[in-house]
Amino acid sequence: MRTLIYARYSSQLQNPRSIEDQIAACRARAEREGWQIEGIFHDQAISGAAGINEAQRPGLHAMLARVEQGGIGQILTESTDRIARHQGDAFTVRERLQYAGTRLFTLMDGEVDDITGTIKGLFDARMRKDLAQRVKRGHRSNISEGRAASGVAFGYRRVSKFDEKGEPVRGLREIDPEQAAIVLRCYREYAAGQSALAIASRLNAEGVPPPKRGIWRGSALIGARSSGFGILCNPIYVGVLSYGRSKGVVDPKTRLRSSRPGDGDVHQGAAPHLRIIDDALWTEVQEQIARRSSPRPETQRRPKHILSGLGVCAVCGGNWIMARTGWWGCGRVTGGNACTNRRLIKPAEYERRVLDELKDQMLAPEIVSAYLREYHREHARQTNELSRDRDRIQRKLDAASRKVERLVAAIASGGAEFAEIREVMSAARDERDRLAREIAGMDALPVLTLHPGLADQYRRSIEELDQALAGEETRLEAVPKLRKLIARIVVTPSAASRGVDLKVVRHIDEVLNLASVPRLTAVRR
């Protein structure tokens, strides 16, 4: 009987020799039966549910084309699931074979008739779904053990390691220092007020290699916040691995696979060794993403000028705008002569006078004194909180130390031969060391915060802001900080025949928090 042999394996994670083994088994059976082999076809690393056309399964498509030329008595394969793991595909293949007068013969079931084919097709399709569930269960187990269940995120690299049986341990990751520096930079710049597009543009201009081939894009940073995709949204950067944020779906027409948001069943696991971003910076970035997310694009437009939207006319209460090229003026005059304040001021002079007045106000003795009072009040509050937290963590540390001592005694008594005891021992030591480091950090806080140079520190913060506004590269980060300090700018016609008087009304809370809150947060970490 003139015979064609077909073999297939579904995943690149499987052994490629599977193809050779299947073909060898089919050859041996053909030799015993005296069947004449007319051709051998195969598909490598292709799912049995991928489809049956040329682009989807080239080997199967070529085999069916050869069958339809005529003269082939049978198709010989290892089992029906090599032909298809999709009920519709399995039925279509059997119909085409029957029309050509060719039978399907498998090493496991012999000749496959309609009843056998239908039942086996149902089981093969079901087995594919069961296998997917087992794979998901394995991924969840990896996540619980601090091992990744998907690709390598930007900022990390694979770790090669073998278990006691010599099998590779999958999902191990470690921080890539060069990429991690880029991740940290993206977080800091976004928290400083820069847009994802501006950050991406600067990385492209500097020639920084992107996560994938091509260029840096704003979508690579923001991605989909709901599913945690995107550098600025991925919890792996705070040491949390997630699985189930998305799910793969297959188009029934094209059989192309795409990604959609998951069903809400997200499994997470702690991986502190993968942390790149601290909690304070992560929280600030997530809050900014939420604030900037809006269905109305006009609310996301950044100020065209450094003082846009802050000036107010003292005569009519209208907005102080760029009235005409090169001059600021009252918007109601420009829009319909509804105000008598026709005074104008050039942008450079407007900015310089506002900045000078703001700087003088912020360095006034009463403001510095208010800053110091707020700083010490915040320090006292945090010290009280830390005192309570320290007692709680000290109790945990004492319990962890006693647990380590008990496990050491168990190992000394012969328990070292049990892998479970060794694993528990390692986890207990890690917990003890972590708590000890946390206690040490708390003990260091008063020494770091109660230094006598707070007033000088405040003045340096103001000077640094002034210098940042003057710098071309640092201006983008400094502008949002400056705008937060200003509540409004009241513009009044001056007593002279020309010019205006300016009064800067500041957000006092922002002034007091300019240096104290970030520094206290950084120290506490």
PDB file of N, CA and C in Angstrom, residues 29-115:
ATOM      1  N   ARG A  29       6.865   0.217  11.361  1.00  0.00           N
ATOM      2  CA  ARG A  29       5.569  -0.437  11.132  1.00  0.00           C
ATOM      3  C   ARG A  29       5.344  -0.683   9.641  1.00  0.00           C
ATOM      4  N   ALA A  30       5.697   0.279   8.801  1.00  0.00           N
ATOM      5  CA  ALA A  30       5.524   0.113   7.356  1.00  0.00           C
ATOM      6  C   ALA A  30       6.361  -1.044   6.828  1.00  0.00           C
ATOM      7  N   GLU A  31       7.585  -1.189   7.351  1.00  0.00           N
ATOM      8  CA  GLU A  31       8.438  -2.295   6.907  1.00  0.00           C
ATOM      9  C   GLU A  31       7.852  -3.644   7.294  1.00  0.00           C
ATOM     10  N   ARG A  32       7.298  -3.721   8.521  1.00  0.00           N
ATOM     11  CA  ARG A  32       6.703  -4.985   8.946  1.00  0.00           C
ATOM     12  C   ARG A  32       5.474  -5.339   8.107  1.00  0.00           C
ATOM     13  N   GLU A  33       4.715  -4.327   7.723  1.00  0.00           N
ATOM     14  CA  GLU A  33       3.485  -4.568   6.964  1.00  0.00           C
ATOM     15  C   GLU A  33       3.729  -4.649   5.463  1.00  0.00           C
ATOM     16  N   GLY A  34       4.924  -4.252   5.032  1.00  0.00           N
ATOM     17  CA  GLY A  34       5.224  -4.256   3.612  1.00  0.00           C
ATOM     18  C   GLY A  34       4.626  -3.092   2.855  1.00  0.00           C
ATOM     19  N   TRP A  35       4.381  -1.978   3.568  1.00  0.00           N
ATOM     20  CA  TRP A  35       3.814  -0.808   2.908  1.00  0.00           C
ATOM     21  C   TRP A  35       4.925   0.004   2.237  1.00  0.00           C
ATOM     22  N   GLN A  36       4.580   0.578   1.088  1.00  0.00           N
ATOM     23  CA  GLN A  36       5.536   1.367   0.312  1.00  0.00           C
ATOM     24  C   GLN A  36       5.436   2.839   0.713  1.00  0.00           C
ATOM     25  N   ILE A  37       6.513   3.412   1.223  1.00  0.00           N
ATOM     26  CA  ILE A  37       6.516   4.805   1.676  1.00  0.00           C
ATOM     27  C   ILE A  37       6.781   5.720   0.483  1.00  0.00           C
ATOM     28  N   GLU A  38       5.805   6.587   0.195  1.00  0.00           N
ATOM     29  CA  GLU A  38       5.893   7.488  -0.948  1.00  0.00           C
ATOM     30  C   GLU A  38       6.376   8.889  -0.558  1.00  0.00           C
ATOM     31  N   GLY A  39       6.316   9.219   0.701  1.00  0.00           N
ATOM     32  CA  GLY A  39       6.752  10.548   1.123  1.00  0.00           C
ATOM     33  C   GLY A  39       6.606  10.732   2.618  1.00  0.00           C
ATOM     34  N   ILE A  40       7.376  11.651   3.150  1.00  0.00           N
ATOM     35  CA  ILE A  40       7.342  11.955   4.593  1.00  0.00           C
ATOM     36  C   ILE A  40       7.120  13.448   4.760  1.00  0.00           C
ATOM     37  N   PHE A  41       6.144  13.827   5.596  1.00  0.00           N
ATOM     38  CA  PHE A  41       5.809  15.221   5.841  1.00  0.00           C
ATOM     39  C   PHE A  41       5.804  15.472   7.352  1.00  0.00           C
ATOM     40  N   HIS A  42       6.161  16.686   7.737  1.00  0.00           N
ATOM     41  CA  HIS A  42       6.167  16.990   9.176  1.00  0.00           C
ATOM     42  C   HIS A  42       6.019  18.489   9.407  1.00  0.00           C
ATOM     43  N   ASP A  43       5.580  18.844  10.620  1.00  0.00           N
ATOM     44  CA  ASP A  43       5.495  20.237  11.095  1.00  0.00           C
ATOM     45  C   ASP A  43       6.200  20.317  12.438  1.00  0.00           C
ATOM     46  N   GLN A  44       7.112  21.270  12.566  1.00  0.00           N
ATOM     47  CA  GLN A  44       7.889  21.397  13.796  1.00  0.00           C
ATOM     48  C   GLN A  44       7.435  22.618  14.595  1.00  0.00           C
ATOM     49  N   ALA A  45       7.295  22.410  15.896  1.00  0.00           N
ATOM     50  CA  ALA A  45       6.925  23.495  16.827  1.00  0.00           C
ATOM     51  C   ALA A  45       5.664  24.219  16.383  1.00  0.00           C
ATOM     52  N   ILE A  46       4.641  23.467  15.964  1.00  0.00           N
ATOM     53  CA  ILE A  46       3.361  24.039  15.540  1.00  0.00           C
ATOM     54  C   ILE A  46       2.247  23.306  16.275  1.00  0.00           C
ATOM     55  N   SER A  47       1.323  24.072  16.843  1.00  0.00           N
ATOM     56  CA  SER A  47       0.212  23.490  17.589  1.00  0.00           C
ATOM     57  C   SER A  47      -0.703  22.690  16.674  1.00  0.00           C
ATOM     58  N   GLY A  48      -1.315  21.652  17.234  1.00  0.00           N
ATOM     59  CA  GLY A  48      -2.278  20.866  16.491  1.00  0.00           C
ATOM     60  C   GLY A  48      -3.588  21.589  16.274  1.00  0.00           C
ATOM     61  N   ALA A  49      -3.746  22.779  16.867  1.00  0.00           N
ATOM     62  CA  ALA A  49      -4.951  23.582  16.675  1.00  0.00           C
ATOM     63  C   ALA A  49      -4.648  24.831  15.864  1.00  0.00           C
ATOM     64  N   ALA A  50      -3.495  24.861  15.184  1.00  0.00           N
ATOM     65  CA  ALA A  50      -3.078  26.052  14.448  1.00  0.00           C
ATOM     66  C   ALA A  50      -3.854  26.267  13.168  1.00  0.00           C
ATOM     67  N   GLY A  51      -4.542  25.224  12.645  1.00  0.00           N
ATOM     68  CA  GLY A  51      -5.233  25.323  11.363  1.00  0.00           C
ATOM     69  C   GLY A  51      -4.640  24.327  10.387  1.00  0.00           C
ATOM     70  N   ILE A  52      -5.114  24.354   9.136  1.00  0.00           N
ATOM     71  CA  ILE A  52      -4.637  23.355   8.167  1.00  0.00           C
ATOM     72  C   ILE A  52      -4.217  23.976   6.839  1.00  0.00           C
ATOM     73  N   ASN A  53      -4.227  25.316   6.724  1.00  0.00           N
ATOM     74  CA  ASN A  53      -3.790  25.873   5.446  1.00  0.00           C
ATOM     75  C   ASN A  53      -2.270  25.985   5.401  1.00  0.00           C
ATOM     76  N   GLU A  54      -1.760  26.456   4.277  1.00  0.00           N
ATOM     77  CA  GLU A  54      -0.317  26.437   4.054  1.00  0.00           C
ATOM     78  C   GLU A  54       0.438  27.307   5.044  1.00  0.00           C
ATOM     79  N   ALA A  55      -0.119  28.484   5.383  1.00  0.00           N
ATOM     80  CA  ALA A  55       0.575  29.374   6.309  1.00  0.00           C
ATOM     81  C   ALA A  55       0.558  28.834   7.729  1.00  0.00           C
ATOM     82  N   GLN A  56      -0.468  28.062   8.072  1.00  0.00           N
ATOM     83  CA  GLN A  56      -0.624  27.579   9.436  1.00  0.00           C
ATOM     84  C   GLN A  56       0.110  26.261   9.682  1.00  0.00           C
ATOM     85  N   ARG A  57      -0.061  25.305   8.799  1.00  0.00           N
ATOM     86  CA  ARG A  57       0.590  23.989   8.927  1.00  0.00           C
ATOM     87  C   ARG A  57       1.131  23.583   7.559  1.00  0.00           C
ATOM     88  N   PRO A  58       2.285  24.093   7.153  1.00  0.00           N
ATOM     89  CA  PRO A  58       2.795  23.823   5.802  1.00  0.00           C
ATOM     90  C   PRO A  58       2.991  22.336   5.510  1.00  0.00           C
ATOM     91  N   GLY A  59       3.444  21.571   6.510  1.00  0.00           N
ATOM     92  CA  GLY A  59       3.658  20.140   6.291  1.00  0.00           C
ATOM     93  C   GLY A  59       2.348  19.405   6.027  1.00  0.00           C
ATOM     94  N   LEU A  60       1.337  19.661   6.867  1.00  0.00           N
ATOM     95  CA  LEU A  60       0.038  19.015   6.688  1.00  0.00           C
ATOM     96  C   LEU A  60      -0.598  19.436   5.371  1.00  0.00           C
ATOM     97  N   HIS A  61      -0.495  20.732   5.043  1.00  0.00           N
ATOM     98  CA  HIS A  61      -1.075  21.237   3.787  1.00  0.00           C
ATOM     99  C   HIS A  61      -0.443  20.544   2.587  1.00  0.00           C
ATOM    100  N   ALA A  62       0.889  20.389   2.599  1.00  0.00           N
ATOM    101  CA  ALA A  62       1.570  19.730   1.481  1.00  0.00           C
ATOM    102  C   ALA A  62       1.172  18.261   1.386  1.00  0.00           C
ATOM    103  N   MET A  63       0.996  17.610   2.539  1.00  0.00           N
ATOM    104  CA  MET A  63       0.594  16.201   2.523  1.00  0.00           C
ATOM    105  C   MET A  63      -0.796  16.038   1.924  1.00  0.00           C
ATOM    106  N   LEU A  64      -1.747  16.892   2.312  1.00  0.00           N
ATOM    107  CA  LEU A  64      -3.100  16.809   1.760  1.00  0.00           C
ATOM    108  C   LEU A  64      -3.100  17.094   0.262  1.00  0.00           C
ATOM    109  N   ALA A  65      -2.248  18.028  -0.165  1.00  0.00           N
ATOM    110  CA  ALA A  65      -2.153  18.314  -1.594  1.00  0.00           C
ATOM    111  C   ALA A  65      -1.642  17.090  -2.358  1.00  0.00           C
ATOM    112  N   ARG A  66      -0.683  16.383  -1.770  1.00  0.00           N
ATOM    113  CA  ARG A  66      -0.159  15.168  -2.421  1.00  0.00           C
ATOM    114  C   ARG A  66      -1.227  14.091  -2.467  1.00  0.00           C
ATOM    115  N   VAL A  67      -2.015  13.952  -1.385  1.00  0.00           N
ATOM    116  CA  VAL A  67      -3.087  12.958  -1.363  1.00  0.00           C
ATOM    117  C   VAL A  67      -4.093  13.231  -2.473  1.00  0.00           C
ATOM    118  N   GLU A  68      -4.440  14.483  -2.668  1.00  0.00           N
ATOM    119  CA  GLU A  68      -5.467  14.847  -3.638  1.00  0.00           C
ATOM    120  C   GLU A  68      -4.993  14.729  -5.076  1.00  0.00           C
ATOM    121  N   GLN A  69      -3.674  14.501  -5.266  1.00  0.00           N
ATOM    122  CA  GLN A  69      -3.177  14.202  -6.610  1.00  0.00           C
ATOM    123  C   GLN A  69      -3.511  12.766  -7.024  1.00  0.00           C
ATOM    124  N   GLY A  70      -3.839  11.954  -6.007  1.00  0.00           N
ATOM    125  CA  GLY A  70      -4.261  10.579  -6.272  1.00  0.00           C
ATOM    126  C   GLY A  70      -3.146   9.564  -6.092  1.00  0.00           C
ATOM    127  N   GLY A  71      -3.558   8.286  -5.950  1.00  0.00           N
ATOM    128  CA  GLY A  71      -2.597   7.182  -5.888  1.00  0.00           C
ATOM    129  C   GLY A  71      -2.074   6.871  -4.504  1.00  0.00           C
ATOM    130  N   ILE A  72      -2.541   7.548  -3.458  1.00  0.00           N
ATOM    131  CA  ILE A  72      -2.065   7.299  -2.096  1.00  0.00           C
ATOM    132  C   ILE A  72      -3.116   6.483  -1.362  1.00  0.00           C
ATOM    133  N   GLY A  73      -2.685   5.351  -0.768  1.00  0.00           N
ATOM    134  CA  GLY A  73      -3.630   4.461  -0.096  1.00  0.00           C
ATOM    135  C   GLY A  73      -3.901   4.840   1.340  1.00  0.00           C
ATOM    136  N   GLN A  74      -2.901   5.391   2.042  1.00  0.00           N
ATOM    137  CA  GLN A  74      -3.119   5.699   3.451  1.00  0.00           C
ATOM    138  C   GLN A  74      -2.142   6.742   3.967  1.00  0.00           C
ATOM    139  N   ILE A  75      -2.569   7.382   5.059  1.00  0.00           N
ATOM    140  CA  ILE A  75      -1.699   8.274   5.833  1.00  0.00           C
ATOM    141  C   ILE A  75      -1.331   7.527   7.111  1.00  0.00           C
ATOM    142  N   LEU A  76      -0.046   7.442   7.406  1.00  0.00           N
ATOM    143  CA  LEU A  76       0.441   6.741   8.603  1.00  0.00           C
ATOM    144  C   LEU A  76       1.035   7.768   9.555  1.00  0.00           C
ATOM    145  N   THR A  77       0.534   7.778  10.792  1.00  0.00           N
ATOM    146  CA  THR A  77       1.038   8.710  11.806  1.00  0.00           C
ATOM    147  C   THR A  77       0.987   8.043  13.166  1.00  0.00           C
ATOM    148  N   GLU A  78       1.597   8.643  14.151  1.00  0.00           N
ATOM    149  CA  GLU A  78       1.687   8.038  15.477  1.00  0.00           C
ATOM    150  C   GLU A  78       0.319   7.953  16.146  1.00  0.00           C
ATOM    151  N   SER A  79      -0.453   9.063  16.139  1.00  0.00           N
ATOM    152  CA  SER A  79      -1.769   9.092  16.770  1.00  0.00           C
ATOM    153  C   SER A  79      -2.595  10.203  16.126  1.00  0.00           C
ATOM    154  N   THR A  80      -3.882  10.207  16.411  1.00  0.00           N
ATOM    155  CA  THR A  80      -4.758  11.211  15.799  1.00  0.00           C
ATOM    156  C   THR A  80      -4.427  12.629  16.239  1.00  0.00           C
ATOM    157  N   ASP A  81      -3.857  12.794  17.452  1.00  0.00           N
ATOM    158  CA  ASP A  81      -3.559  14.151  17.897  1.00  0.00           C
ATOM    159  C   ASP A  81      -2.382  14.761  17.146  1.00  0.00           C
ATOM    160  N   ARG A  82      -1.613  13.919  16.394  1.00  0.00           N
ATOM    161  CA  ARG A  82      -0.568  14.481  15.526  1.00  0.00           C
ATOM    162  C   ARG A  82      -1.207  15.178  14.326  1.00  0.00           C
ATOM    163  N   ILE A  83      -2.350  14.669  13.862  1.00  0.00           N
ATOM    164  CA  ILE A  83      -3.055  15.275  12.733  1.00  0.00           C
ATOM    165  C   ILE A  83      -3.730  16.570  13.162  1.00  0.00           C
ATOM    166  N   ALA A  84      -4.430  16.569  14.289  1.00  0.00           N
ATOM    167  CA  ALA A  84      -5.121  17.781  14.752  1.00  0.00           C
ATOM    168  C   ALA A  84      -5.532  17.635  16.207  1.00  0.00           C
ATOM    169  N   ARG A  85      -5.552  18.785  16.892  1.00  0.00           N
ATOM    170  CA  ARG A  85      -6.117  18.850  18.250  1.00  0.00           C
ATOM    171  C   ARG A  85      -7.297  19.812  18.253  1.00  0.00           C
ATOM    172  N   HIS A  86      -7.934  19.951  17.110  1.00  0.00           N
ATOM    173  CA  HIS A  86      -9.096  20.810  16.950  1.00  0.00           C
ATOM    174  C   HIS A  86     -10.158  19.982  16.253  1.00  0.00           C
ATOM    175  N   GLN A  87     -11.359  19.884  16.843  1.00  0.00           N
ATOM    176  CA  GLN A  87     -12.380  18.990  16.309  1.00  0.00           C
ATOM    177  C   GLN A  87     -12.742  19.324  14.862  1.00  0.00           C
ATOM    178  N   GLY A  88     -12.871  20.620  14.568  1.00  0.00           N
ATOM    179  CA  GLY A  88     -13.223  21.011  13.209  1.00  0.00           C
ATOM    180  C   GLY A  88     -12.153  20.634  12.214  1.00  0.00           C
ATOM    181  N   ASP A  89     -10.879  20.847  12.575  1.00  0.00           N
ATOM    182  CA  ASP A  89      -9.774  20.490  11.682  1.00  0.00           C
ATOM    183  C   ASP A  89      -9.711  18.983  11.474  1.00  0.00           C
ATOM    184  N   ALA A  90      -9.876  18.227  12.544  1.00  0.00           N
ATOM    185  CA  ALA A  90      -9.820  16.765  12.439  1.00  0.00           C
ATOM    186  C   ALA A  90     -10.900  16.243  11.497  1.00  0.00           C
ATOM    187  N   PHE A  91     -12.104  16.787  11.610  1.00  0.00           N
ATOM    188  CA  PHE A  91     -13.206  16.357  10.748  1.00  0.00           C
ATOM    189  C   PHE A  91     -12.911  16.716   9.290  1.00  0.00           C
ATOM    190  N   THR A  92     -12.392  17.939   9.055  1.00  0.00           N
ATOM    191  CA  THR A  92     -12.088  18.371   7.689  1.00  0.00           C
ATOM    192  C   THR A  92     -11.020  17.495   7.050  1.00  0.00           C
ATOM    193  N   VAL A  93      -9.975  17.179   7.793  1.00  0.00           N
ATOM    194  CA  VAL A  93      -8.906  16.325   7.253  1.00  0.00           C
ATOM    195  C   VAL A  93      -9.449  14.948   6.897  1.00  0.00           C
ATOM    196  N   ARG A  94     -10.273  14.358   7.769  1.00  0.00           N
ATOM    197  CA  ARG A  94     -10.826  13.032   7.484  1.00  0.00           C
ATOM    198  C   ARG A  94     -11.723  13.077   6.244  1.00  0.00           C
ATOM    199  N   GLU A  95     -12.512  14.142   6.105  1.00  0.00           N
ATOM    200  CA  GLU A  95     -13.381  14.266   4.930  1.00  0.00           C
ATOM    201  C   GLU A  95     -12.545  14.324   3.645  1.00  0.00           C
ATOM    202  N   ARG A  96     -11.471  15.094   3.646  1.00  0.00           N
ATOM    203  CA  ARG A  96     -10.635  15.229   2.454  1.00  0.00           C
ATOM    204  C   ARG A  96      -9.932  13.910   2.122  1.00  0.00           C
ATOM    205  N   LEU A  97      -9.531  13.190   3.166  1.00  0.00           N
ATOM    206  CA  LEU A  97      -8.904  11.889   2.923  1.00  0.00           C
ATOM    207  C   LEU A  97      -9.918  10.893   2.350  1.00  0.00           C
ATOM    208  N   GLN A  98     -11.106  10.884   2.922  1.00  0.00           N
ATOM    209  CA  GLN A  98     -12.143   9.968   2.420  1.00  0.00           C
ATOM    210  C   GLN A  98     -12.508  10.284   0.981  1.00  0.00           C
ATOM    211  N   TYR A  99     -12.596  11.543   0.635  1.00  0.00           N
ATOM    212  CA  TYR A  99     -12.937  11.936  -0.729  1.00  0.00           C
ATOM    213  C   TYR A  99     -11.869  11.464  -1.708  1.00  0.00           C
ATOM    214  N   ALA A 100     -10.594  11.483  -1.253  1.00  0.00           N
ATOM    215  CA  ALA A 100      -9.502  11.048  -2.122  1.00  0.00           C
ATOM    216  C   ALA A 100      -9.325   9.532  -2.110  1.00  0.00           C
ATOM    217  N   GLY A 101     -10.118   8.819  -1.301  1.00  0.00           N
ATOM    218  CA  GLY A 101      -9.990   7.374  -1.218  1.00  0.00           C
ATOM    219  C   GLY A 101      -8.793   6.917  -0.419  1.00  0.00           C
ATOM    220  N   THR A 102      -8.405   7.717   0.575  1.00  0.00           N
ATOM    221  CA  THR A 102      -7.222   7.423   1.395  1.00  0.00           C
ATOM    222  C   THR A 102      -7.662   7.217   2.838  1.00  0.00           C
ATOM    223  N   ARG A 103      -7.127   6.202   3.461  1.00  0.00           N
ATOM    224  CA  ARG A 103      -7.486   5.953   4.856  1.00  0.00           C
ATOM    225  C   ARG A 103      -6.460   6.591   5.785  1.00  0.00           C
ATOM    226  N   LEU A 104      -6.880   6.809   7.035  1.00  0.00           N
ATOM    227  CA  LEU A 104      -5.987   7.315   8.090  1.00  0.00           C
ATOM    228  C   LEU A 104      -5.682   6.165   9.017  1.00  0.00           C
ATOM    229  N   PHE A 105      -4.388   5.879   9.215  1.00  0.00           N
ATOM    230  CA  PHE A 105      -3.953   4.761  10.040  1.00  0.00           C
ATOM    231  C   PHE A 105      -2.966   5.296  11.075  1.00  0.00           C
ATOM    232  N   THR A 106      -3.208   4.996  12.371  1.00  0.00           N
ATOM    233  CA  THR A 106      -2.310   5.444  13.434  1.00  0.00           C
ATOM    234  C   THR A 106      -1.716   4.252  14.158  1.00  0.00           C
ATOM    235  N   LEU A 107      -0.526   4.427  14.689  1.00  0.00           N
ATOM    236  CA  LEU A 107       0.144   3.356  15.433  1.00  0.00           C
ATOM    237  C   LEU A 107      -0.631   3.000  16.692  1.00  0.00           C
ATOM    238  N   MET A 108      -1.354   3.947  17.260  1.00  0.00           N
ATOM    239  CA  MET A 108      -2.052   3.716  18.520  1.00  0.00           C
ATOM    240  C   MET A 108      -3.436   3.095  18.336  1.00  0.00           C
ATOM    241  N   ASP A 109      -4.126   3.444  17.239  1.00  0.00           N
ATOM    242  CA  ASP A 109      -5.525   3.016  17.078  1.00  0.00           C
ATOM    243  C   ASP A 109      -5.794   2.197  15.825  1.00  0.00           C
ATOM    244  N   GLY A 110      -4.785   2.005  15.003  1.00  0.00           N
ATOM    245  CA  GLY A 110      -5.030   1.300  13.752  1.00  0.00           C
ATOM    246  C   GLY A 110      -5.788   2.176  12.784  1.00  0.00           C
ATOM    247  N   GLU A 111      -6.666   1.584  11.960  1.00  0.00           N
ATOM    248  CA  GLU A 111      -7.429   2.367  10.998  1.00  0.00           C
ATOM    249  C   GLU A 111      -8.480   3.199  11.732  1.00  0.00           C
ATOM    250  N   VAL A 112      -8.529   4.471  11.367  1.00  0.00           N
ATOM    251  CA  VAL A 112      -9.431   5.405  12.036  1.00  0.00           C
ATOM    252  C   VAL A 112     -10.685   5.582  11.174  1.00  0.00           C
ATOM    253  N   ASP A 113     -11.843   5.061  11.677  1.00  0.00           N
ATOM    254  CA  ASP A 113     -13.102   5.248  10.960  1.00  0.00           C
ATOM    255  C   ASP A 113     -13.825   6.474  11.513  1.00  0.00           C
ATOM    256  N   ASP A 114     -15.058   6.704  11.065  1.00  0.00           N
ATOM    257  CA  ASP A 114     -15.787   7.898  11.483  1.00  0.00           C
ATOM    258  C   ASP A 114     -16.016   7.930  12.991  1.00  0.00           C
ATOM    259  N   ILE A 115     -16.415   6.785  13.576  1.00  0.00           N
ATOM    260  CA  ILE A 115     -16.709   6.764  15.009  1.00  0.00           C
ATOM    261  C   ILE A 115     -15.438   6.981  15.821  1.00  0.00           C
TER     262      ILE A 115
END
